[in-house]
Amino acid sequence: MLDTTTAESADPEQYDVIIIGAGIAGIYQLYRLRQLGMKVRVFETGSGVGGTWYWNRYPGARFDSESYTYAYSFSEELLDDWNWSEHFAAQPETLRYLNHVADRFDLRRDIRCNSRVVAARFDEAARHWTVTLDSGEQAVTRFLVTAIGPLSAETLPRIAGVQDFQGQSFHTYRWPHEPVEFSGKRVAVIGTGATGVQVIQTIAPEVAALTVFQRTPNWCTPLHNAPITPEEQARIKADYPAMFARLRTTPGCYIHNTDPRGTFEMSAEEREAFWEKLYAEPGFSIWMANFRDMLTDPKANALFSDFVARKIRQRVRDPAVAEKLIPNCHGFGTRRVPQETRYYEAFNLPHVRLVDTRETPIERVTARGIRTSDAEHEFDIIIYATGFDAVVGAFERIEFTGSDGRTLKQKWADGPKTFLGLQSAGFPNMLTIVGPHNASTRCNIPRCIEQNVDWVTELLRTAQQRGITRFEATEAAEAEWSHHVEELADGMLYSKVDSWLTGINTNVEGRDVRRILQYQGGAPAYRAHCDAVAAMNYAGMVLS
Ligand code: NA7
């Protein structure tokens, strides 16, 4: 056990490790650190575990990754005793799963819910972090692990009058725990990202009237979800070891792997037949298993974008509406591809209306609804599917103060600077699971979370064994990694497009400059970098 007795006050509880967040990352990190016999505390804002799957209770929330590829892989018993009901499970099932994990491994006794961390300050003399909760309570820890998620800082739109609306209104991330009654209601949805698409297609058949406020259309493709039959269940379980081995080899740890062929290496007929096959396949196949040049060659990308545009035109009856739903300022796959189930068909329903806010901008939210430049719309419910201050936002909502008194927000003002996306110079003894410059946000995330957590655990085991009380990335290693991450993104079409992947958020001051937030070299290469650093006695870090 590490010595944490140097706290300036006898009052705060003292830990070897504090983990912020009890989502997929925090739960697994706690499990692993328990095995080291460390004294660990997890602080969680929510009233329960589950992170993303605790908060996102909006109608239609479900996986875009195949359920069995998304679940934890660390325990054979857990894999054995859990049966997913669908290929792409819905949120309530995933939340049940994460609660099952917390119970199965008796993790709850070290997790404190309803405890939001608001600040953490490193004390250089004591070599520890003092963590402050929203209650004002403090705790002291030698090591600090953030497991705060890349999409946990939700953003309401910067539109005048949002507080004036007299009906019900919700951001999708802050969805109430009680059921929301939609039948007979006039509903507005603002936002058509992956979340908005799931909400729209789910509530459209239930509501009296639905108005979708779309600023930028996205390239949405069919999810093709289905229940898992008993035969499939048996096959999936028998294949677990081989499947997880395969997932380690693909760029994003999905079961879909890039097609090695180039778009123009075959006849138009062959190409078209391949794309038809992808369009009929479940999940991200169409994004992840497309031709190798799809996300780098503008011509290849434009040709495939045309293919998807034709599909949209076939599915939407009103040609004018179809054209509005077809993106015209970014190519397929350069933003997150929403996976849909009869999304386009929702716009064929007589009570569903599409408002293009580039043509008729929203002027303000009023007591009764939404006023655009050409009309006053009345609603009973407004749903804000307006996304997140992605990847770095959650880090800014906590005041992290490093060894020289500078905050992380100040340090990252011009974009994140990290070593491996797991450490930042000036913030010793702090590790950022799924942090910026990490491979995780381009990944079937639990796969990359397990890799991050295992790496962090090995570093903490090393610290424990050698009596190390301080570690920190060097400025040089951090500069080299940050440069490498930016270089990798250079040839990618997505890096020239506005979206949360490039850190753009019109609802947050200062988020109008594109930034590279993710490592783009693929999960296998990322893992190799991390492993090499560990094998070289944590080259790029100073351990003392
Ligand atoms: P996204 O993908 O960031 O989508 C947010 C949507 O909200 C998007 O369509 C935005 O339009 C729209 N938006 C945001 N602010 C406004 C304002 N002020 N006015 C009009 N429209 C607005 O977030 P999601 O929650 O859908 O998805 C996040 C990730 O969660 C997703 O990628 C999955 O990985 C899971 P814009 O495109 O900015 O014009």
XYZ file of C-alpha atoms and ligand atoms in Angstrom:
583
model
C 0.000 0.000 0.000
C 1.314 3.480 -0.785
C 1.989 5.986 1.923
C -0.473 8.857 1.694
C -0.041 10.147 5.220
C 1.448 13.484 4.241
C -1.865 15.299 3.859
C -1.886 18.810 5.265
C -5.089 18.132 7.146
C -6.054 15.070 9.127
C -9.680 15.481 8.069
C -9.894 14.467 4.425
C -10.155 10.775 3.610
C -6.927 9.489 2.076
C -6.646 7.119 -0.842
C -4.035 5.546 -3.033
C -6.154 6.262 -6.085
C -9.238 8.366 -6.717
C -11.123 7.634 -9.915
C -13.500 10.265 -11.242
C -16.512 8.644 -12.898
C -18.273 5.292 -12.574
C -18.952 4.631 -16.238
C -17.448 1.825 -18.281
C -13.909 3.096 -17.652
C -14.278 3.876 -13.941
C -15.937 0.548 -13.167
C -13.190 -1.471 -14.837
C -10.400 0.690 -13.376
C -11.754 0.094 -9.889
C -11.929 -3.650 -10.524
C -8.279 -3.739 -11.651
C -6.915 -1.571 -8.839
C -8.688 -3.672 -6.242
C -6.563 -6.549 -7.492
C -3.473 -4.533 -6.503
C -4.818 -4.143 -2.991
C -4.930 -0.376 -3.327
C -7.250 1.862 -1.392
C -9.475 3.267 -4.107
C -12.466 5.580 -4.161
C -14.651 6.345 -7.172
C -16.623 9.597 -7.158
C -19.617 9.670 -9.481
C -21.963 12.580 -10.226
C -24.968 10.398 -11.032
C -27.122 8.559 -8.532
C -26.023 5.260 -10.065
C -23.237 3.654 -12.076
C -23.159 3.461 -15.875
C -21.867 6.838 -17.119
C -23.026 7.345 -20.697
C -25.647 4.625 -20.254
C -26.856 6.114 -16.989
C -27.420 9.592 -18.458
C -28.567 8.947 -22.009
C -32.070 7.650 -21.308
C -33.670 9.358 -24.264
C -36.113 7.367 -26.391
C -34.318 5.168 -28.888
C -30.861 5.282 -27.250
C -29.002 2.137 -28.261
C -25.670 0.721 -29.405
C -24.150 1.259 -32.823
C -21.555 -1.407 -31.999
C -22.591 -5.051 -31.900
C -23.552 -5.635 -28.250
C -21.225 -8.603 -27.704
C -18.253 -6.684 -29.154
C -18.956 -3.758 -26.840
C -19.199 -5.623 -23.530
C -16.238 -6.089 -21.199
C -13.879 -8.868 -22.230
C -11.886 -9.183 -19.000
C -13.891 -11.940 -17.312
C -14.869 -15.264 -18.845
C -17.493 -15.768 -16.147
C -19.061 -12.426 -16.969
C -19.066 -13.233 -20.674
C -20.694 -16.560 -19.865
C -23.423 -15.308 -17.598
C -24.657 -12.382 -19.691
C -26.928 -12.812 -22.721
C -27.538 -9.816 -24.955
C -31.055 -9.818 -26.336
C -30.329 -7.892 -29.542
C -27.403 -7.397 -31.882
C -27.555 -3.690 -30.984
C -28.963 -3.473 -27.478
C -31.039 -0.569 -26.220
C -29.900 1.670 -23.343
C -31.952 0.068 -20.530
C -30.312 -3.293 -21.208
C -26.816 -1.796 -21.224
C -27.515 0.017 -17.969
C -28.724 -3.281 -16.460
C -25.525 -4.911 -17.683
C -23.285 -2.297 -16.060
C -25.228 -2.595 -12.800
C -24.829 -6.358 -13.039
C -21.044 -5.893 -13.389
C -20.938 -3.589 -10.356
C -22.833 -6.169 -8.294
C -21.091 -9.249 -9.624
C -17.669 -7.901 -8.620
C -18.922 -6.201 -5.468
C -17.706 -2.821 -6.681
C -20.346 -0.548 -5.182
C -18.750 -0.310 -1.743
C -15.934 1.819 -3.209
C -18.161 3.991 -5.398
C -19.719 7.154 -4.014
C -22.590 8.369 -6.145
C -24.164 11.848 -6.028
C -20.639 13.179 -5.599
C -19.491 15.532 -8.330
C -15.819 16.403 -8.375
C -15.480 20.143 -8.960
C -11.752 20.618 -8.445
C -8.481 18.762 -7.972
C -5.196 20.383 -7.008
C -1.743 18.828 -6.993
C 0.385 19.517 -3.935
C 4.012 19.307 -5.016
C 5.500 19.021 -1.523
C 3.170 16.213 -0.489
C 3.037 14.658 -3.971
C -0.642 14.147 -3.778
C -3.901 15.466 -5.191
C -6.605 17.093 -3.122
C -9.969 16.462 -4.681
C -12.950 18.717 -3.880
C -16.566 17.639 -4.272
C -19.591 19.823 -4.972
C -20.527 19.386 -1.303
C -17.281 21.095 -0.325
C -15.920 17.855 1.084
C -12.319 16.994 0.234
C -10.321 13.805 -0.209
C -6.632 13.244 -0.729
C -5.045 10.781 -3.117
C -1.587 9.904 -4.338
C -2.842 9.146 -7.845
C -5.787 10.528 -9.771
C -7.473 8.736 -12.665
C -10.055 10.550 -14.753
C -12.743 8.343 -16.289
C -15.036 11.215 -17.195
C -15.946 10.205 -20.739
C -15.507 11.995 -24.065
C -19.176 12.957 -24.403
C -20.319 13.940 -20.945
C -20.304 17.736 -21.072
C -23.658 18.333 -22.732
C -24.434 21.655 -24.379
C -27.735 23.420 -24.778
C -27.973 25.593 -27.873
C -26.921 29.215 -27.620
C -30.348 30.429 -28.676
C -32.129 33.298 -26.959
C -35.057 32.323 -24.775
C -34.171 28.702 -24.006
C -35.211 29.353 -20.395
C -38.524 30.974 -21.430
C -40.278 27.888 -22.768
C -43.295 26.978 -20.627
C -43.703 23.382 -21.851
C -41.433 20.444 -21.087
C -37.901 20.580 -22.469
C -34.965 18.206 -22.159
C -31.422 17.835 -23.348
C -31.111 14.200 -24.440
C -28.210 13.627 -22.018
C -30.249 14.925 -19.067
C -33.285 12.811 -19.840
C -35.634 12.343 -16.851
C -35.854 9.007 -15.070
C -39.662 9.117 -15.238
C -41.412 8.232 -18.515
C -42.214 11.152 -20.820
C -45.687 11.028 -22.372
C -45.533 11.706 -26.102
C -48.925 10.673 -27.318
C -51.018 13.612 -28.512
C -48.066 16.008 -28.057
C -46.553 18.529 -30.439
C -42.824 17.925 -30.240
C -39.731 19.728 -31.536
C -36.324 18.108 -31.900
C -33.311 20.362 -32.430
C -30.302 18.463 -33.729
C -29.800 15.649 -36.226
C -26.607 13.964 -35.032
C -26.500 10.311 -33.953
C -28.658 11.159 -30.933
C -31.252 13.257 -32.766
C -31.649 10.529 -35.398
C -32.368 7.889 -32.728
C -34.887 10.146 -31.000
C -36.656 11.240 -34.185
C -37.165 7.763 -35.640
C -38.387 6.462 -32.266
C -40.917 9.116 -31.309
C -42.176 9.987 -34.801
C -44.879 7.274 -34.821
C -46.060 8.208 -31.288
C -46.458 11.970 -31.329
C -49.271 14.144 -32.688
C -46.840 16.378 -34.565
C -43.064 16.372 -34.875
C -40.951 19.236 -36.164
C -37.277 18.510 -36.765
C -34.938 21.501 -36.730
C -31.944 20.509 -38.814
C -28.900 22.697 -39.294
C -26.579 20.150 -40.916
C -27.856 16.864 -42.336
C -25.738 13.754 -41.760
C -25.103 10.664 -43.855
C -27.226 8.112 -42.017
C -27.150 4.429 -42.888
C -29.279 1.462 -41.758
C -28.466 -0.245 -38.471
C -30.260 -3.501 -39.388
C -30.803 -4.489 -35.774
C -32.378 -7.842 -34.886
C -32.949 -10.031 -31.846
C -30.249 -12.588 -31.100
C -31.646 -16.086 -31.610
C -30.642 -18.923 -29.227
C -28.503 -20.458 -31.993
C -26.719 -17.143 -32.561
C -26.248 -16.757 -28.809
C -24.484 -20.122 -28.641
C -22.311 -19.255 -31.649
C -21.386 -15.847 -30.232
C -20.367 -17.334 -26.903
C -18.306 -20.105 -28.486
C -16.534 -17.501 -30.623
C -15.669 -15.036 -27.826
C -11.907 -15.738 -27.606
C -11.461 -15.654 -31.372
C -13.681 -12.590 -31.738
C -11.813 -10.549 -29.114
C -8.534 -11.564 -30.752
C -9.896 -10.320 -34.097
C -11.087 -7.048 -32.572
C -7.525 -6.345 -31.455
C -6.421 -6.300 -35.087
C -8.903 -3.838 -36.635
C -8.309 -0.058 -36.617
C -11.298 0.754 -34.414
C -11.664 -2.615 -32.634
C -14.929 -3.234 -34.480
C -15.728 -6.532 -36.137
C -15.618 -4.632 -39.418
C -12.265 -4.241 -41.090
C -11.239 -1.918 -43.924
C -11.507 -3.460 -47.378
C -7.951 -3.486 -48.749
C -9.104 -2.548 -52.266
C -9.134 0.984 -53.656
C -12.402 2.448 -54.929
C -11.186 2.748 -58.514
C -9.566 -0.653 -58.786
C -12.684 -2.324 -60.192
C -15.551 -1.842 -62.598
C -18.452 0.455 -61.756
C -20.741 -2.605 -61.561
C -18.493 -4.411 -59.091
C -18.183 -1.285 -56.963
C -21.926 -0.729 -56.937
C -22.579 -4.374 -55.999
C -20.107 -4.078 -53.091
C -21.781 -0.918 -51.828
C -25.230 -2.505 -52.100
C -23.908 -5.375 -49.976
C -22.535 -2.933 -47.376
C -25.818 -1.003 -47.289
C -27.634 -4.245 -46.448
C -25.191 -5.225 -43.698
C -25.684 -4.429 -39.997
C -23.837 -1.779 -38.044
C -20.788 0.193 -39.042
C -19.787 -2.181 -41.826
C -20.534 0.532 -44.371
C -18.196 2.985 -42.603
C -15.489 0.690 -41.271
C -15.382 -2.024 -43.957
C -15.541 0.246 -46.974
C -12.685 0.682 -49.466
C -9.342 1.697 -47.992
C -9.333 5.140 -49.628
C -12.894 6.093 -48.619
C -11.851 8.460 -45.830
C -8.739 9.872 -47.482
C -9.419 10.280 -51.235
C -11.936 13.061 -51.985
C -12.952 11.461 -55.331
C -13.611 8.046 -53.786
C -15.492 9.697 -50.982
C -17.616 11.811 -53.348
C -18.583 8.756 -55.393
C -19.743 6.840 -52.354
C -21.523 9.902 -50.967
C -23.495 9.954 -54.262
C -24.439 6.332 -53.674
C -25.874 7.132 -50.227
C -27.602 10.254 -51.593
C -29.433 8.037 -54.105
C -30.594 5.829 -51.244
C -31.963 8.854 -49.400
C -33.819 10.007 -52.535
C -35.339 6.529 -52.904
C -36.538 6.461 -49.329
C -37.956 9.969 -48.881
C -41.138 10.587 -50.899
C -41.040 14.379 -51.140
C -38.066 15.265 -53.365
C -37.644 18.683 -51.743
C -37.415 17.094 -48.281
C -35.009 14.445 -49.598
C -32.666 17.126 -50.919
C -32.671 18.853 -47.546
C -31.723 15.575 -45.860
C -28.708 15.062 -48.132
C -25.498 16.575 -46.787
C -23.849 19.010 -49.166
C -20.919 20.333 -47.166
C -19.179 17.163 -46.006
C -18.554 13.724 -47.427
C -19.711 10.385 -46.094
C -17.924 9.219 -42.958
C -16.100 12.484 -42.314
C -18.485 13.065 -39.397
C -19.897 10.423 -37.098
C -22.277 8.269 -39.191
C -25.648 8.008 -37.422
C -27.081 4.509 -37.639
C -30.786 4.531 -38.357
C -33.901 2.405 -38.409
C -36.574 3.927 -40.658
C -35.231 7.431 -39.978
C -35.757 8.606 -43.530
C -39.219 7.017 -43.650
C -40.215 9.147 -40.630
C -40.199 12.143 -42.961
C -42.876 10.453 -45.081
C -45.334 10.627 -42.178
C -47.917 13.393 -42.634
C -47.328 14.846 -39.164
C -43.517 15.070 -39.418
C -42.000 18.292 -40.717
C -38.415 19.243 -41.471
C -37.219 22.793 -40.859
C -33.876 23.623 -42.396
C -32.397 26.171 -40.013
C -29.866 27.307 -42.578
C -32.775 28.518 -44.729
C -34.946 29.770 -41.880
C -32.739 30.235 -38.805
C -34.104 29.842 -35.307
C -34.450 33.335 -33.850
C -35.474 32.428 -30.357
C -37.267 30.026 -28.091
C -40.467 31.591 -26.780
C -42.823 30.685 -23.956
C -44.906 28.607 -26.396
C -42.383 27.269 -28.855
C -39.743 28.246 -31.372
C -39.653 31.286 -33.620
C -37.739 31.006 -36.887
C -37.126 33.768 -39.407
C -40.403 32.908 -41.152
C -42.753 31.282 -38.639
C -43.848 30.826 -35.052
C -44.044 27.117 -34.094
C -45.941 26.008 -30.970
C -44.889 22.940 -29.014
C -45.664 20.960 -25.880
C -42.160 19.466 -25.714
C -38.768 20.639 -26.996
C -35.955 18.086 -27.187
C -32.433 19.414 -27.435
C -30.320 16.787 -29.209
C -27.601 19.402 -29.461
C -24.593 17.355 -28.445
C -21.546 17.882 -26.304
C -18.479 19.955 -25.678
C -16.628 16.857 -26.790
C -13.506 15.248 -25.338
C -12.037 18.318 -23.618
C -15.282 19.805 -22.263
C -15.545 17.448 -19.303
C -11.936 18.279 -18.351
C -12.794 21.974 -18.323
C -15.814 21.512 -16.090
C -13.478 20.340 -13.309
C -10.772 22.743 -12.161
C -7.591 20.657 -12.380
C -4.639 22.627 -11.012
C -1.207 21.195 -11.726
C 2.176 21.390 -10.050
C 2.950 24.954 -11.155
C -0.466 26.394 -10.273
C -1.687 26.379 -13.862
C -5.056 24.827 -14.644
C -5.530 22.187 -17.324
C -7.993 24.532 -19.025
C -5.277 27.174 -19.275
C -2.750 24.660 -20.515
C -5.100 23.297 -23.182
C -6.454 26.706 -24.233
C -4.998 26.263 -27.748
C -5.797 22.553 -27.900
C -4.835 19.541 -25.814
C -1.229 18.591 -25.262
C -0.694 15.088 -23.958
C 1.576 12.112 -23.825
C -0.244 9.052 -25.244
C -3.519 10.790 -24.468
C -3.025 9.491 -20.943
C -0.827 12.070 -19.224
C -0.184 15.781 -19.452
C 3.076 17.429 -18.351
C 2.572 19.657 -15.329
C -0.125 17.350 -13.977
C 1.873 14.654 -12.200
C 0.258 11.462 -10.932
C -2.827 12.110 -13.069
C -3.962 9.706 -15.779
C -6.680 10.407 -18.311
C -8.584 7.335 -19.503
C -10.147 8.113 -22.891
C -8.466 11.505 -22.753
C -7.763 13.666 -25.804
C -5.106 12.305 -28.224
C -6.089 8.811 -27.162
C -7.279 6.218 -29.696
C -10.480 5.665 -27.719
C -12.883 8.077 -29.338
C -12.281 6.472 -32.742
C -12.792 3.081 -31.206
C -15.414 0.588 -30.156
C -14.862 2.338 -26.894
C -14.809 -0.410 -24.235
C -12.094 -2.187 -26.204
C -9.876 0.896 -26.014
C -10.972 1.578 -22.441
C -9.775 -1.874 -21.401
C -6.425 -1.168 -23.069
C -6.137 2.252 -21.361
C -7.078 0.833 -17.975
C -4.712 -2.144 -18.254
C -1.855 0.215 -19.136
C -2.678 2.554 -16.249
C -2.910 -0.414 -13.899
C 0.538 -1.643 -14.902
C 1.981 1.838 -14.329
C 0.401 1.986 -10.869
C 1.596 -1.532 -10.101
C 5.121 -0.411 -11.019
C 4.735 2.618 -8.748
C 3.507 0.400 -5.943
C 6.329 -2.105 -6.316
C 9.097 0.471 -6.571
C 7.750 2.933 -4.035
C 7.347 5.603 -6.702
C 5.394 8.592 -5.436
C 5.517 10.827 -8.480
C 5.403 10.379 -12.221
C 5.003 12.867 -14.999
C 5.407 12.991 -18.772
C 8.270 15.138 -19.975
C 7.529 18.243 -22.033
C 9.605 16.771 -24.861
C 7.700 13.477 -24.957
C 4.430 15.332 -24.820
C 5.423 17.647 -27.674
C 6.494 14.675 -29.772
C 3.259 12.747 -29.149
C 1.045 15.771 -29.772
C 2.880 16.446 -33.039
C 2.539 12.780 -34.059
C -1.216 12.866 -33.401
C -1.635 15.996 -35.507
C 0.467 14.616 -38.333
C -1.578 11.413 -38.495
C -4.799 13.385 -38.925
C -3.354 15.451 -41.755
C -4.346 13.176 -44.623
C -7.787 12.397 -43.237
C -10.805 14.090 -44.824
C -12.552 14.389 -41.449
C -9.927 16.831 -40.196
C -11.205 19.457 -42.669
C -14.832 19.155 -41.526
C -16.658 20.829 -38.637
C -18.030 18.351 -36.087
C -17.491 17.257 -32.534
C -14.682 15.022 -33.827
C -12.739 18.185 -34.658
C -13.822 19.967 -31.504
C -16.290 22.382 -33.105
C -19.262 23.419 -31.007
C -21.103 26.615 -31.861
C -22.712 26.609 -28.419
C -19.431 26.991 -26.539
C -17.295 30.118 -26.565
C -13.975 29.475 -28.259
C -14.875 26.157 -29.901
C -14.758 27.548 -33.408
C -11.270 26.380 -34.360
C -10.814 22.791 -35.557
C -8.566 20.734 -33.317
C -7.225 17.234 -33.538
C -8.664 15.459 -30.539
C -8.077 11.835 -31.487
C -5.207 9.569 -32.344
C -5.923 8.396 -35.906
C -3.300 5.693 -36.339
C -5.672 2.927 -35.282
C -6.003 1.024 -32.036
C -3.305 -1.615 -32.802
C -0.661 1.052 -33.469
C -1.774 3.025 -30.429
C -1.501 -0.092 -28.261
C 1.989 -0.759 -29.646
C 3.076 2.794 -28.709
C 1.736 2.398 -25.174
C 3.330 -1.043 -24.762
C 6.684 0.212 -26.039
C 6.662 3.071 -23.527
C 5.974 0.623 -20.679
C 8.599 -1.846 -21.941
C 11.212 0.934 -21.982
C 10.639 1.657 -18.315
C 8.132 4.392 -19.131
C 10.330 6.264 -21.563
C 8.970 9.795 -21.917
C 8.011 9.930 -18.271
C 9.970 10.709 -15.156
C 9.256 8.338 -12.282
C 10.637 9.223 -8.869
P -23.778 15.805 -32.322
O -23.390 14.743 -33.267
O -22.773 16.836 -31.977
O -25.087 16.502 -32.916
C -25.617 17.685 -32.383
C -26.686 18.183 -33.312
O -27.274 19.357 -32.798
C -26.142 18.537 -34.685
O -27.101 18.201 -35.652
C -25.982 20.053 -34.575
O -25.973 20.723 -35.809
C -27.206 20.388 -33.771
N -27.091 21.683 -33.099
C -26.260 21.977 -32.077
N -26.431 23.244 -31.698
C -27.391 23.753 -32.493
C -27.989 25.024 -32.594
N -27.607 26.015 -31.775
N -28.927 25.207 -33.539
C -29.293 24.205 -34.366
N -28.757 22.973 -34.312
C -27.810 22.756 -33.389
O -24.287 15.188 -30.939
P -25.077 13.841 -30.704
O -25.540 13.851 -29.299
O -26.078 13.619 -31.764
O -24.026 12.734 -30.896
C -22.831 12.742 -30.119
C -22.197 11.401 -30.169
O -22.841 10.551 -29.214
C -22.354 10.645 -31.424
O -21.462 10.984 -32.401
C -22.163 9.224 -30.958
O -20.790 8.908 -30.890
C -22.760 9.200 -29.625
P -24.557 20.963 -36.595
O -24.196 19.622 -37.138
O -23.581 21.453 -35.558
O -24.863 21.966 -37.608
